[in-house]
mmCIF file of C-alpha atoms in Angstrom:
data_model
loop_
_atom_site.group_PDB
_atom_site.id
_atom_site.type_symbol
_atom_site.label_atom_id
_atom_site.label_comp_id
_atom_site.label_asym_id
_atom_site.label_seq_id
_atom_site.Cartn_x
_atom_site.Cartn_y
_atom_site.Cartn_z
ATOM 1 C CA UNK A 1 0.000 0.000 0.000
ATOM 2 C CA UNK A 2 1.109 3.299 -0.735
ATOM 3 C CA UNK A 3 2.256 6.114 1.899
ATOM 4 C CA UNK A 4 0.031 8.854 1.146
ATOM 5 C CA UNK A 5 1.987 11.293 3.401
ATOM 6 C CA UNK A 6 5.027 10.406 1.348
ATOM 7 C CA UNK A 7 3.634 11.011 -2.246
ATOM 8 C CA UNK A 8 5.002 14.020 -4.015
ATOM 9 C CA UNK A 9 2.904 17.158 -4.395
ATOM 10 C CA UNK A 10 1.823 17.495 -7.764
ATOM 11 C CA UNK A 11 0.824 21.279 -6.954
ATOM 12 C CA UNK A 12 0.097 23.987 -4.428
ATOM 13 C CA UNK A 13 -2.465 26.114 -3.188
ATOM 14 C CA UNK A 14 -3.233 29.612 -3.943
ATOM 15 C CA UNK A 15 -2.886 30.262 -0.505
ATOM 16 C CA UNK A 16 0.217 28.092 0.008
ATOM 17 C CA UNK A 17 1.931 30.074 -2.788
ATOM 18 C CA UNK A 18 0.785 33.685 -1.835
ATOM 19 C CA UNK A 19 2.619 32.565 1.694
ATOM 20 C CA UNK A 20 6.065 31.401 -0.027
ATOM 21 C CA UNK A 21 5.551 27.956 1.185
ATOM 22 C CA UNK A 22 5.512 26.029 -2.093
ATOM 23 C CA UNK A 23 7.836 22.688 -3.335
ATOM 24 C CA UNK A 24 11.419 23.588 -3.755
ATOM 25 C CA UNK A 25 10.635 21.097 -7.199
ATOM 26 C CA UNK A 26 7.845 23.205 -8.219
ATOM 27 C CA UNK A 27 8.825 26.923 -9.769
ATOM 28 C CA UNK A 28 5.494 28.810 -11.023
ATOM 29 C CA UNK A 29 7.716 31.834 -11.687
ATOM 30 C CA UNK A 30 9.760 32.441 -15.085
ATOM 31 C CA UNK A 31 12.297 34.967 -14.990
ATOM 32 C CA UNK A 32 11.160 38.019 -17.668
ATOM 33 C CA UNK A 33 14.880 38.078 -18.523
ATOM 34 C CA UNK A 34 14.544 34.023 -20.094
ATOM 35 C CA UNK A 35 11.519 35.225 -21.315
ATOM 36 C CA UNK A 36 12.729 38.018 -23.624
ATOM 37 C CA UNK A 37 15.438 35.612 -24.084
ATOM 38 C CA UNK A 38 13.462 32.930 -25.610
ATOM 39 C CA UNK A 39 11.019 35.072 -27.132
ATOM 40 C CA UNK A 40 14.048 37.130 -29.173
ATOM 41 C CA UNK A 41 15.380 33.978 -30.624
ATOM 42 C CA UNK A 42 12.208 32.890 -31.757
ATOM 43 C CA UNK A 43 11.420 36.188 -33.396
ATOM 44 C CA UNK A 44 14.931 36.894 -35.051
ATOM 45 C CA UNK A 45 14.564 32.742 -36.050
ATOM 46 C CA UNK A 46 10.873 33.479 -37.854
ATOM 47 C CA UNK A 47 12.418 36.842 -39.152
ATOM 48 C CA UNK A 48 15.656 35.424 -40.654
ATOM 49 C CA UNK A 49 13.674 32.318 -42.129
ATOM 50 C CA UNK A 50 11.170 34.680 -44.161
ATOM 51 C CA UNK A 51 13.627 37.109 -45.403
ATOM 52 C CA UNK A 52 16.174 34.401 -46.026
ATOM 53 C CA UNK A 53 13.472 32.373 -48.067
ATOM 54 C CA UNK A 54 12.864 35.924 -49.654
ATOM 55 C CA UNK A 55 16.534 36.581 -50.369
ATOM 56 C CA UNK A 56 16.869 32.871 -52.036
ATOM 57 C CA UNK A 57 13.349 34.015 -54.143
ATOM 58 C CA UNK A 58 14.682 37.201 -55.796
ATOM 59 C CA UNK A 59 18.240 35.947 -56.537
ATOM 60 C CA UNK A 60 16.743 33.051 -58.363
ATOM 61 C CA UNK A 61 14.094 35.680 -60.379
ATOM 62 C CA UNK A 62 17.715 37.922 -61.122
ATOM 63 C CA UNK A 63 19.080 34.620 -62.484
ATOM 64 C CA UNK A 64 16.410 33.792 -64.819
ATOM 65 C CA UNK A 65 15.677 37.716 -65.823
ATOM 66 C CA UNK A 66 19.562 38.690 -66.146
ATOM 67 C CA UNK A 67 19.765 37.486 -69.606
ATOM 68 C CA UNK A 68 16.998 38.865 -71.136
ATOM 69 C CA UNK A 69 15.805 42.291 -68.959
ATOM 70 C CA UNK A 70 18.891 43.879 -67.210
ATOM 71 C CA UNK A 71 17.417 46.691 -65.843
ATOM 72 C CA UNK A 72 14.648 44.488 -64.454
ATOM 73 C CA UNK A 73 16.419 42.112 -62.615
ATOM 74 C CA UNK A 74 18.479 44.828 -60.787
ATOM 75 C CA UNK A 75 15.700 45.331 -58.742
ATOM 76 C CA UNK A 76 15.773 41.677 -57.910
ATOM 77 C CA UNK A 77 19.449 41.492 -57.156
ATOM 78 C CA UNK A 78 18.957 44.740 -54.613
ATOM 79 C CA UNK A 79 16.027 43.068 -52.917
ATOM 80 C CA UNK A 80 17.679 39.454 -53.049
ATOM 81 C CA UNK A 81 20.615 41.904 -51.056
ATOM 82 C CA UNK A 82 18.235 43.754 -48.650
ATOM 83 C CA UNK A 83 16.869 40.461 -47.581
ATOM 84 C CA UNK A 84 20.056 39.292 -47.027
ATOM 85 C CA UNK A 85 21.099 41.986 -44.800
ATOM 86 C CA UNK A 86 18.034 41.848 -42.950
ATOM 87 C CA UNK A 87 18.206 38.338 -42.144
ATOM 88 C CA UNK A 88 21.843 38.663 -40.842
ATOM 89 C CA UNK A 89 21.355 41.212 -38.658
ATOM 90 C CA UNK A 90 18.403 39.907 -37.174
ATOM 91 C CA UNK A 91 20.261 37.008 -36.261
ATOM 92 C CA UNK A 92 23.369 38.931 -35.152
ATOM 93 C CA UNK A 93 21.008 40.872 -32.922
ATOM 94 C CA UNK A 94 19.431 37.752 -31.902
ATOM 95 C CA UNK A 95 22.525 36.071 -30.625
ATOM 96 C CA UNK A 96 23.724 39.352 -28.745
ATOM 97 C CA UNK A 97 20.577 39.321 -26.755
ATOM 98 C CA UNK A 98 20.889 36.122 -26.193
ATOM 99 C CA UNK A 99 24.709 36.254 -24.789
ATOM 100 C CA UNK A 100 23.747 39.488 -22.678
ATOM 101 C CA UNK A 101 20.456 37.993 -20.916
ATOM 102 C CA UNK A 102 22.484 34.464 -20.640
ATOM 103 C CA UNK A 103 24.796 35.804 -18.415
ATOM 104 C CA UNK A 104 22.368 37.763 -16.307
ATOM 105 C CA UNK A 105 22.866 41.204 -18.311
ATOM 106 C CA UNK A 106 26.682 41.506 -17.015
ATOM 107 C CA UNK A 107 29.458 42.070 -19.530
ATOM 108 C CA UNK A 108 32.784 39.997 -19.170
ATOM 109 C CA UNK A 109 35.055 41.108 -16.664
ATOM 110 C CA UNK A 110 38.301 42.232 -18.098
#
């Protein structure tokens, strides 16, 4: 038979919480700084994927129209390059956040 005073909790009480007294194993709160954290990556992830997809798009319709319309596929090759730069950055931007909010918003010790 099982000890029922030695199961685990699977939860607390509103009242148990609002007093501190939950499970050490049990953490209702998430840190806003893993939030932003998490939430940047994703963005800059969704944000690079589009515009890369984009950039891929355009330099593929510059290939096909360099031959035949020059000035036309200019405009393809600059947004192909926009895209591109977008994309990057995003990413760049994405990893800094994620460096400075990894190690609790402190920059290296020199």
């Amino acid at each position: 038979m099982r000890d029922v005073a030695a199961a685990p909790r699977y939860g607390a009480t509103r009242a148990s919480l609002r007093a501190g007294k939950s499970d050490p194993g049990l953490n209702t709160r998430v840190p806003i700084g893993k939030m932003v954290r998490y939430g940047t990556a994703l963005l800059a992830g969704v944000i690079a994927g589009s515009r890369g997809v984009s950039a891929v798009q355009s330099w593929q319709q510059y290939r096909t129209l360099h031959e035949s319309d020059p000035s036309g596929a200019d405009a393809y090759l600059t947004f192909a390059q926009v895209d591109a730069a977008i994309a990057i950055l995003s990413l760049c931007l994405a990893a800094l956040v994620w460096w400075l909010l990894g190690r609790g918003g402190h920059a290296p010790d020199r």
